[in-house]
Amino acid sequence: MRRVSIKSRYALIGEDLEVVNDAVIDTSDGEIVGVGKVPGYVNVIDLGNTILVPQLTNAHIHVLDYFLMGLYKRYYIDDLVGAPYGLKYHYLHKARPESLRSGLSHVFRRVRRYGVGCLLTIIEFGTRFADVVLEEARKAGLCIVPLAEPSVFRVYVHLNEEEDVDETFEKEVKYFIDRGFGISLVSPLNYSIAELRLVARLAGSRGLLISTHVSETEDAHADGDLDRALGTLITGNTMLVHLTQLGVDEILRLPKIPVTLSPRSNAEFVNRLPNVDAMLRAGLRPVIGTDNVALIEPDPWGEIRFLRYAMAGSAVLRPVDLLKMVTSWAWSWGFGYVLREGLLMRGIAVGVAYEDLSADYIYDYLVTRASTSDIIYVIDGPEVVRVAD
Ligand SMILES: [Zn+2]
């Protein structure tokens, strides 16, 4: 049994990310067995003047479009990544999984450098690309929640098709469920009601996550994608992504399910941010995803910093909430990490560049000042690895 006490100047403890000064976390074979001020074991690792934070969760990312980097300014967005005629789908339709391996490996190592431990990734054409995505993510040390996308969807659902279930769609969804994957649906508008219900029933019965984009664009919102999702999918374990166009009354109608925000992607694609104030007032616990890796650097710190400044003056959004969006709120929905007794130790130690910060400045410090080069240690269970000077 390997027993180690890990000491840091500050640590963010539990679901509330409570700031503890001069914290000591006792671990036994990588599991947290105690949090206090005095080391429980002889073997002490002192992380110095650092803030110990749970490893981050990036709750929505498309990694398979990395090859489109640099094309964003040259094409209209739908021509690039829109389903099913965008360049991304055209390319992936033909690509061999092996040809993507080294690019994915690079992306995942970069994801890891931002202190991310848990990644919810969309896998387009899931039957073909799931294995290569999973293998490369694991090699980079990521805990990955695969959200596999069936290869078929409807450009438009005609009224007389609502009861139809495409054979390939059903076969692929069943295959994903058998393998324990979550399911990614492009938008509720791209499937018949019967197909949406099928996914909710199959994934729901196994407790597997369903992810779908909802009301990212004005068009999708006007076409009623929210009601379509609420009427079919939320009997399952469903995460709604974006919600950029929702009004306050629609936000109030949302059940308490995970919603994922991608603020920088929204700013780039649709020139608008979701009403985060209303979401927080409604008691939702949103999480953050960085969306298309070709467009947005997969850095959750960048998202929360952007959101802080974009929402400057908000009476509701507190700095600790921004940190929760990338850590403990994700954990509260069943993925990611917090530092608490009884859980696996997965943390990062962020170096503090200035002496004697007051405890009530720690959240602001992390949100506004910390950068990747400040991540000094990555802690995975019993392993404490120094990654920077
Ligand atoms: Zn997306």
Tab-separated table of C-alpha atoms and ligand atoms in Angstrom:
chain	number	residue	atom	x	y	z
A	1	MET	CA	0.000	0.000	0.000
A	2	ARG	CA	1.392	3.383	-1.007
A	3	ARG	CA	0.643	6.121	1.510
A	4	VAL	CA	1.513	9.720	0.699
A	5	SER	CA	0.556	13.071	2.235
A	6	ILE	CA	0.390	15.894	-0.299
A	7	LYS	CA	0.892	19.391	0.998
A	8	SER	CA	0.124	22.652	-0.776
A	9	ARG	CA	-0.201	26.347	0.110
A	10	TYR	CA	-3.874	26.299	-0.877
A	11	ALA	CA	-6.306	23.591	-1.952
A	12	LEU	CA	-9.849	23.776	-3.325
A	13	ILE	CA	-11.698	21.130	-1.365
A	14	GLY	CA	-14.993	19.371	-1.944
A	15	GLU	CA	-17.897	20.210	-4.188
A	16	ASP	CA	-17.917	23.833	-2.996
A	17	LEU	CA	-14.213	24.283	-3.825
A	18	GLU	CA	-13.654	25.593	-0.343
A	19	VAL	CA	-10.261	27.318	-0.042
A	20	VAL	CA	-8.105	25.643	2.598
A	21	ASN	CA	-4.772	27.256	3.518
A	22	ASP	CA	-1.759	25.029	4.148
A	23	ALA	CA	-3.757	21.976	3.196
A	24	VAL	CA	-2.582	18.392	3.542
A	25	ILE	CA	-4.289	15.638	1.605
A	26	ASP	CA	-3.542	12.090	2.718
A	27	THR	CA	-3.719	9.484	-0.022
A	28	SER	CA	-3.554	5.729	0.124
A	29	ASP	CA	-2.904	3.989	-3.205
A	30	GLY	CA	-4.125	7.143	-4.905
A	31	GLU	CA	-7.365	7.424	-2.991
A	32	ILE	CA	-7.989	10.466	-0.796
A	33	VAL	CA	-8.370	9.243	2.766
A	34	GLY	CA	-8.172	12.513	4.657
A	35	VAL	CA	-8.002	16.288	4.279
A	36	GLY	CA	-6.511	18.414	7.040
A	37	LYS	CA	-3.545	20.449	8.219
A	38	VAL	CA	-1.221	17.791	9.595
A	39	PRO	CA	0.285	15.023	7.449
A	40	GLY	CA	-1.066	11.609	8.343
A	41	TYR	CA	1.893	9.791	6.806
A	42	VAL	CA	5.674	9.958	6.967
A	43	ASN	CA	5.961	10.252	3.201
A	44	VAL	CA	5.148	13.921	2.480
A	45	ILE	CA	5.259	15.556	-0.933
A	46	ASP	CA	5.357	19.322	-0.575
A	47	LEU	CA	4.013	21.089	-3.670
A	48	GLY	CA	5.198	24.447	-2.358
A	49	ASN	CA	3.474	27.734	-3.123
A	50	THR	CA	0.740	26.235	-5.271
A	51	ILE	CA	-3.037	25.984	-5.426
A	52	LEU	CA	-4.193	22.376	-5.630
A	53	VAL	CA	-7.229	22.155	-7.910
A	54	PRO	CA	-9.179	19.136	-9.181
A	55	GLN	CA	-8.252	18.212	-12.755
A	56	LEU	CA	-10.601	20.008	-15.135
A	57	THR	CA	-13.442	18.644	-17.223
A	58	ASN	CA	-13.905	19.751	-20.821
A	59	ALA	CA	-17.504	18.728	-21.381
A	60	HIS	CA	-17.908	19.190	-25.133
A	61	ILE	CA	-15.263	18.916	-27.784
A	62	HIS	CA	-15.047	17.849	-31.412
A	63	VAL	CA	-11.521	16.537	-31.942
A	64	LEU	CA	-11.919	14.949	-35.365
A	65	ASP	CA	-12.040	18.290	-37.157
A	66	TYR	CA	-8.489	19.308	-36.221
A	67	PHE	CA	-7.437	19.035	-39.866
A	68	LEU	CA	-9.686	21.989	-40.739
A	69	MET	CA	-7.562	24.370	-38.707
A	70	GLY	CA	-6.782	27.469	-40.693
A	71	LEU	CA	-9.788	27.144	-42.983
A	72	TYR	CA	-12.271	28.883	-40.735
A	73	LYS	CA	-11.800	32.341	-42.096
A	74	ARG	CA	-12.080	31.149	-45.687
A	75	TYR	CA	-15.400	29.299	-45.627
A	76	TYR	CA	-18.858	29.794	-44.282
A	77	ILE	CA	-19.263	27.787	-41.087
A	78	ASP	CA	-21.897	25.397	-42.414
A	79	ASP	CA	-19.744	24.624	-45.442
A	80	LEU	CA	-17.016	23.541	-43.063
A	81	VAL	CA	-18.622	21.606	-40.224
A	82	GLY	CA	-22.364	21.585	-41.010
A	83	ALA	CA	-23.994	18.172	-41.212
A	84	PRO	CA	-24.113	16.408	-43.618
A	85	TYR	CA	-22.619	18.447	-46.489
A	86	GLY	CA	-19.798	20.293	-44.700
A	87	LEU	CA	-16.167	19.666	-45.547
A	88	LYS	CA	-15.676	17.869	-42.221
A	89	TYR	CA	-18.269	15.204	-43.001
A	90	HIS	CA	-17.061	14.886	-46.562
A	91	TYR	CA	-13.492	14.275	-45.394
A	92	LEU	CA	-14.335	11.978	-42.487
A	93	HIS	CA	-16.601	9.950	-44.726
A	94	LYS	CA	-13.504	8.879	-46.640
A	95	ALA	CA	-10.738	9.096	-44.046
A	96	ARG	CA	-9.035	5.981	-42.728
A	97	PRO	CA	-8.976	5.912	-38.914
A	98	GLU	CA	-5.231	5.198	-38.847
A	99	SER	CA	-4.522	8.357	-40.803
A	100	LEU	CA	-5.949	10.422	-37.928
A	101	ARG	CA	-3.903	8.830	-35.176
A	102	SER	CA	-0.931	11.171	-34.951
A	103	GLY	CA	-3.089	14.303	-35.255
A	104	LEU	CA	-5.359	13.073	-32.467
A	105	SER	CA	-2.408	12.196	-30.287
A	106	HIS	CA	-1.143	15.764	-30.642
A	107	VAL	CA	-4.572	17.228	-29.800
A	108	PHE	CA	-5.001	15.053	-26.704
A	109	ARG	CA	-1.558	15.842	-25.348
A	110	ARG	CA	-2.360	19.508	-25.762
A	111	VAL	CA	-5.740	19.048	-24.009
A	112	ARG	CA	-3.854	17.487	-21.125
A	113	ARG	CA	-1.459	20.445	-20.840
A	114	TYR	CA	-4.395	22.615	-19.775
A	115	GLY	CA	-4.913	20.448	-16.707
A	116	VAL	CA	-7.880	18.578	-18.166
A	117	GLY	CA	-8.438	15.083	-16.783
A	118	CYS	CA	-11.893	14.305	-18.112
A	119	LEU	CA	-12.968	14.870	-21.700
A	120	LEU	CA	-16.440	14.413	-23.173
A	121	THR	CA	-15.734	14.073	-26.835
A	122	ILE	CA	-18.054	13.873	-29.805
A	123	ILE	CA	-17.014	11.105	-32.211
A	124	GLU	CA	-18.512	11.634	-35.637
A	125	PHE	CA	-18.990	8.380	-37.591
A	126	GLY	CA	-18.617	6.613	-34.250
A	127	THR	CA	-18.490	3.063	-35.591
A	128	ARG	CA	-15.298	3.869	-37.494
A	129	PHE	CA	-13.456	6.353	-35.328
A	130	ALA	CA	-14.335	5.444	-31.721
A	131	ASP	CA	-11.413	3.057	-31.241
A	132	VAL	CA	-8.709	5.358	-32.521
A	133	VAL	CA	-10.101	8.290	-30.486
A	134	LEU	CA	-10.329	6.212	-27.300
A	135	GLU	CA	-6.861	4.726	-27.694
A	136	GLU	CA	-5.127	8.027	-28.308
A	137	ALA	CA	-7.012	9.807	-25.505
A	138	ARG	CA	-6.064	7.112	-23.017
A	139	LYS	CA	-2.443	7.180	-24.088
A	140	ALA	CA	-2.454	10.881	-23.173
A	141	GLY	CA	-3.782	9.996	-19.694
A	142	LEU	CA	-7.289	11.328	-20.262
A	143	CYS	CA	-10.405	9.841	-18.787
A	144	ILE	CA	-12.685	9.970	-21.783
A	145	VAL	CA	-16.464	9.891	-22.042
A	146	PRO	CA	-17.097	8.935	-25.680
A	147	LEU	CA	-20.199	10.390	-27.302
A	148	ALA	CA	-20.514	8.397	-30.488
A	149	GLU	CA	-22.484	9.821	-33.374
A	150	PRO	CA	-24.397	7.560	-35.757
A	151	SER	CA	-23.405	7.984	-39.402
A	152	VAL	CA	-26.965	8.698	-40.556
A	153	PHE	CA	-29.231	11.644	-39.904
A	154	ARG	CA	-31.962	13.421	-41.764
A	155	VAL	CA	-31.415	16.806	-43.366
A	156	TYR	CA	-35.096	17.475	-42.831
A	157	VAL	CA	-37.755	15.336	-41.118
A	158	HIS	CA	-41.006	15.250	-43.084
A	159	LEU	CA	-44.239	14.965	-41.102
A	160	ASN	CA	-44.990	11.501	-42.413
A	161	GLU	CA	-41.546	10.239	-41.329
A	162	GLU	CA	-41.873	10.875	-37.580
A	163	GLU	CA	-42.611	7.220	-36.830
A	164	ASP	CA	-39.786	5.891	-39.038
A	165	VAL	CA	-36.578	4.482	-37.645
A	166	ASP	CA	-33.657	4.199	-40.031
A	167	GLU	CA	-32.214	0.694	-39.935
A	168	THR	CA	-28.551	1.735	-39.954
A	169	PHE	CA	-29.246	4.343	-37.281
A	170	GLU	CA	-30.789	1.749	-34.980
A	171	LYS	CA	-28.023	-0.752	-35.590
A	172	GLU	CA	-25.297	1.783	-34.850
A	173	VAL	CA	-27.006	3.127	-31.715
A	174	LYS	CA	-27.332	-0.422	-30.368
A	175	TYR	CA	-23.677	-1.077	-31.123
A	176	PHE	CA	-22.640	2.074	-29.223
A	177	ILE	CA	-24.822	1.171	-26.238
A	178	ASP	CA	-23.394	-2.362	-26.153
A	179	ARG	CA	-19.933	-0.886	-25.968
A	180	GLY	CA	-20.932	1.477	-23.142
A	181	PHE	CA	-20.596	4.650	-25.207
A	182	GLY	CA	-22.728	7.751	-24.815
A	183	ILE	CA	-24.595	8.933	-27.892
A	184	SER	CA	-24.139	12.204	-29.759
A	185	LEU	CA	-27.033	13.551	-31.784
A	186	VAL	CA	-26.311	16.446	-34.129
A	187	SER	CA	-29.595	18.216	-33.320
A	188	PRO	CA	-33.086	16.992	-32.390
A	189	LEU	CA	-34.135	18.347	-35.806
A	190	ASN	CA	-32.073	15.738	-37.651
A	191	TYR	CA	-33.929	12.639	-36.415
A	192	SER	CA	-37.505	11.420	-36.396
A	193	ILE	CA	-39.451	11.454	-33.123
A	194	ALA	CA	-39.275	7.643	-33.097
A	195	GLU	CA	-35.479	7.746	-33.469
A	196	LEU	CA	-35.103	10.267	-30.642
A	197	ARG	CA	-37.296	8.150	-28.366
A	198	LEU	CA	-35.326	5.042	-29.258
A	199	VAL	CA	-32.058	6.685	-28.219
A	200	ALA	CA	-33.573	8.007	-24.969
A	201	ARG	CA	-34.888	4.539	-24.093
A	202	LEU	CA	-31.739	2.568	-24.988
A	203	ALA	CA	-29.177	4.968	-23.509
A	204	GLY	CA	-31.403	5.807	-20.538
A	205	SER	CA	-31.820	2.182	-19.504
A	206	ARG	CA	-28.038	1.843	-19.274
A	207	GLY	CA	-27.444	5.254	-17.666
A	208	LEU	CA	-25.403	6.376	-20.673
A	209	LEU	CA	-25.168	10.014	-21.615
A	210	ILE	CA	-26.902	11.528	-24.658
A	211	SER	CA	-25.570	14.809	-25.983
A	212	THR	CA	-27.256	17.073	-28.498
A	213	HIS	CA	-26.760	20.623	-29.745
A	214	VAL	CA	-29.815	22.740	-28.979
A	215	SER	CA	-30.616	26.297	-30.124
A	216	GLU	CA	-27.097	27.184	-31.108
A	217	THR	CA	-28.399	29.087	-34.122
A	218	GLU	CA	-31.478	31.249	-34.629
A	219	ASP	CA	-32.745	28.871	-37.305
A	220	ALA	CA	-32.627	25.793	-35.082
A	221	HIS	CA	-34.316	27.738	-32.300
A	222	ALA	CA	-37.057	28.976	-34.626
A	223	ASP	CA	-37.618	25.411	-35.848
A	224	GLY	CA	-38.427	24.326	-32.291
A	225	ASP	CA	-35.400	22.155	-31.468
A	226	LEU	CA	-35.775	22.772	-27.717
A	227	ASP	CA	-39.327	21.460	-27.515
A	228	ARG	CA	-38.384	18.520	-29.680
A	229	ALA	CA	-35.555	17.657	-27.248
A	230	LEU	CA	-37.688	18.184	-24.146
A	231	GLY	CA	-40.511	16.089	-25.610
A	232	THR	CA	-38.355	13.078	-26.416
A	233	LEU	CA	-34.852	13.002	-24.991
A	234	ILE	CA	-35.015	14.074	-21.400
A	235	THR	CA	-36.494	10.808	-20.217
A	236	GLY	CA	-32.898	9.680	-20.790
A	237	ASN	CA	-29.698	10.988	-19.334
A	238	THR	CA	-29.371	13.957	-21.637
A	239	MET	CA	-27.015	16.898	-21.903
A	240	LEU	CA	-28.046	19.949	-23.931
A	241	VAL	CA	-25.227	21.877	-25.589
A	242	HIS	CA	-25.133	25.628	-26.380
A	243	LEU	CA	-28.691	26.986	-25.740
A	244	THR	CA	-27.372	30.264	-27.131
A	245	GLN	CA	-30.751	31.550	-28.332
A	246	LEU	CA	-32.988	30.694	-25.362
A	247	GLY	CA	-35.076	33.403	-23.702
A	248	VAL	CA	-35.557	33.606	-19.944
A	249	ASP	CA	-38.941	31.851	-20.029
A	250	GLU	CA	-37.436	28.943	-21.961
A	251	ILE	CA	-34.549	28.673	-19.514
A	252	LEU	CA	-37.063	28.542	-16.670
A	253	ARG	CA	-38.785	25.620	-18.399
A	254	LEU	CA	-35.596	23.543	-18.511
A	255	PRO	CA	-35.544	20.553	-16.209
A	256	LYS	CA	-32.498	20.161	-13.950
A	257	ILE	CA	-30.247	18.442	-16.451
A	258	PRO	CA	-26.655	19.165	-17.485
A	259	VAL	CA	-26.240	22.029	-19.938
A	260	THR	CA	-22.929	22.721	-21.629
A	261	LEU	CA	-21.760	26.175	-22.603
A	262	SER	CA	-19.148	26.993	-25.243
A	263	PRO	CA	-18.850	30.782	-24.936
A	264	ARG	CA	-15.945	31.372	-27.319
A	265	SER	CA	-17.404	29.108	-29.984
A	266	ASN	CA	-20.720	30.980	-29.691
A	267	ALA	CA	-18.946	34.309	-30.009
A	268	GLU	CA	-17.118	33.112	-33.133
A	269	PHE	CA	-20.007	31.313	-34.815
A	270	VAL	CA	-23.170	33.130	-33.833
A	271	ASN	CA	-22.068	36.440	-32.281
A	272	ARG	CA	-24.049	35.853	-29.167
A	273	LEU	CA	-23.699	34.336	-25.701
A	274	PRO	CA	-26.287	32.249	-23.859
A	275	ASN	CA	-28.093	33.897	-20.950
A	276	VAL	CA	-25.844	32.471	-18.243
A	277	ASP	CA	-27.258	34.830	-15.597
A	278	ALA	CA	-30.731	33.382	-16.109
A	279	MET	CA	-29.346	29.836	-16.021
A	280	LEU	CA	-27.634	30.445	-12.695
A	281	ARG	CA	-30.714	32.147	-11.285
A	282	ALA	CA	-32.734	29.105	-12.351
A	283	GLY	CA	-30.400	26.863	-10.343
A	284	LEU	CA	-28.833	25.082	-13.326
A	285	ARG	CA	-25.244	23.933	-12.944
A	286	PRO	CA	-23.746	24.558	-16.387
A	287	VAL	CA	-20.474	23.002	-17.492
A	288	ILE	CA	-18.004	24.168	-20.124
A	289	GLY	CA	-16.894	22.666	-23.416
A	290	THR	CA	-14.472	24.152	-25.910
A	291	ASP	CA	-16.293	22.776	-29.019
A	292	ASN	CA	-14.512	22.473	-32.392
A	293	VAL	CA	-10.799	22.044	-31.864
A	294	ALA	CA	-10.108	23.474	-35.316
A	295	LEU	CA	-11.553	26.804	-34.240
A	296	ILE	CA	-11.117	27.048	-30.475
A	297	GLU	CA	-8.041	26.142	-28.482
A	298	PRO	CA	-9.126	23.317	-26.114
A	299	ASP	CA	-8.336	25.386	-23.046
A	300	PRO	CA	-11.102	25.602	-20.420
A	301	TRP	CA	-9.235	28.396	-18.598
A	302	GLY	CA	-9.671	30.505	-21.723
A	303	GLU	CA	-13.426	29.877	-21.635
A	304	ILE	CA	-13.963	30.914	-18.045
A	305	ARG	CA	-11.753	33.956	-18.394
A	306	PHE	CA	-13.634	35.026	-21.507
A	307	LEU	CA	-16.957	34.481	-19.754
A	308	ARG	CA	-15.859	36.525	-16.759
A	309	TYR	CA	-15.029	39.541	-18.881
A	310	ALA	CA	-17.944	39.113	-21.277
A	311	MET	CA	-20.271	39.063	-18.243
A	312	ALA	CA	-18.525	41.821	-16.311
A	313	GLY	CA	-21.024	43.505	-14.013
A	314	SER	CA	-23.191	40.397	-13.582
A	315	ALA	CA	-24.737	40.368	-10.135
A	316	VAL	CA	-25.107	36.572	-10.216
A	317	LEU	CA	-21.905	35.120	-11.652
A	318	ARG	CA	-19.233	34.654	-8.980
A	319	PRO	CA	-15.632	33.652	-9.739
A	320	VAL	CA	-16.111	30.392	-7.836
A	321	ASP	CA	-19.012	29.539	-10.157
A	322	LEU	CA	-16.700	29.830	-13.151
A	323	LEU	CA	-14.319	27.364	-11.526
A	324	LYS	CA	-17.185	25.031	-10.664
A	325	MET	CA	-18.232	25.005	-14.336
A	326	VAL	CA	-14.948	23.292	-15.190
A	327	THR	CA	-14.697	21.089	-12.080
A	328	SER	CA	-17.286	20.277	-9.437
A	329	TRP	CA	-20.483	20.983	-11.360
A	330	ALA	CA	-19.316	18.443	-13.920
A	331	TRP	CA	-18.650	16.040	-11.055
A	332	SER	CA	-22.162	16.638	-9.733
A	333	TRP	CA	-23.453	15.322	-13.096
A	334	GLY	CA	-21.355	12.183	-12.864
A	335	PHE	CA	-18.014	12.948	-14.537
A	336	GLY	CA	-14.781	14.696	-13.620
A	337	TYR	CA	-13.265	15.199	-10.207
A	338	VAL	CA	-13.382	16.892	-6.834
A	339	LEU	CA	-10.886	16.639	-3.987
A	340	ARG	CA	-12.729	14.824	-1.266
A	341	GLU	CA	-12.312	11.886	1.030
A	342	GLY	CA	-13.168	8.560	-0.561
A	343	LEU	CA	-12.419	9.666	-4.130
A	344	LEU	CA	-9.496	9.074	-6.441
A	345	MET	CA	-6.922	11.852	-6.235
A	346	ARG	CA	-6.804	13.628	-9.580
A	347	GLY	CA	-5.484	17.132	-9.212
A	348	ILE	CA	-3.264	19.808	-10.677
A	349	ALA	CA	-1.075	22.188	-8.730
A	350	VAL	CA	-1.114	25.729	-10.075
A	351	GLY	CA	1.919	27.753	-9.064
A	352	VAL	CA	1.317	31.088	-7.347
A	353	ALA	CA	3.593	33.731	-8.818
A	354	TYR	CA	3.170	36.176	-5.942
A	355	GLU	CA	3.687	35.827	-2.211
A	356	ASP	CA	0.928	35.784	0.396
A	357	LEU	CA	-2.286	35.929	-1.561
A	358	SER	CA	-5.295	36.207	0.696
A	359	ALA	CA	-7.631	33.240	0.660
A	360	ASP	CA	-10.507	35.342	-0.628
A	361	TYR	CA	-8.492	36.264	-3.731
A	362	ILE	CA	-7.752	32.674	-4.808
A	363	TYR	CA	-10.763	32.211	-7.102
A	364	ASP	CA	-10.140	35.512	-8.868
A	365	TYR	CA	-6.460	34.691	-9.111
A	366	LEU	CA	-7.142	31.395	-10.843
A	367	VAL	CA	-9.742	32.806	-13.216
A	368	THR	CA	-7.880	35.957	-14.237
A	369	ARG	CA	-4.159	35.277	-13.887
A	370	ALA	CA	-3.224	31.599	-14.035
A	371	SER	CA	-1.919	30.261	-17.337
A	372	THR	CA	-0.842	26.877	-18.657
A	373	SER	CA	2.781	27.516	-17.742
A	374	ASP	CA	1.654	27.844	-14.103
A	375	ILE	CA	0.523	24.211	-13.946
A	376	ILE	CA	3.500	22.746	-12.125
A	377	TYR	CA	2.315	19.311	-11.015
A	378	VAL	CA	-0.211	16.816	-12.307
A	379	ILE	CA	-1.383	14.290	-9.739
A	380	ASP	CA	-2.960	11.037	-10.904
A	381	GLY	CA	-3.724	8.740	-8.036
A	382	PRO	CA	-0.400	7.902	-6.387
A	383	GLU	CA	1.644	9.607	-9.095
A	384	VAL	CA	2.795	13.186	-8.623
A	385	VAL	CA	4.482	14.372	-11.821
A	386	ARG	CA	6.284	17.676	-12.144
A	387	VAL	CA	5.415	19.166	-15.533
A	388	ALA	CA	6.961	22.645	-15.279
A	389	ASP	CA	9.583	24.575	-13.327
B	1	ZN	ZN	-20.485	21.030	-30.797
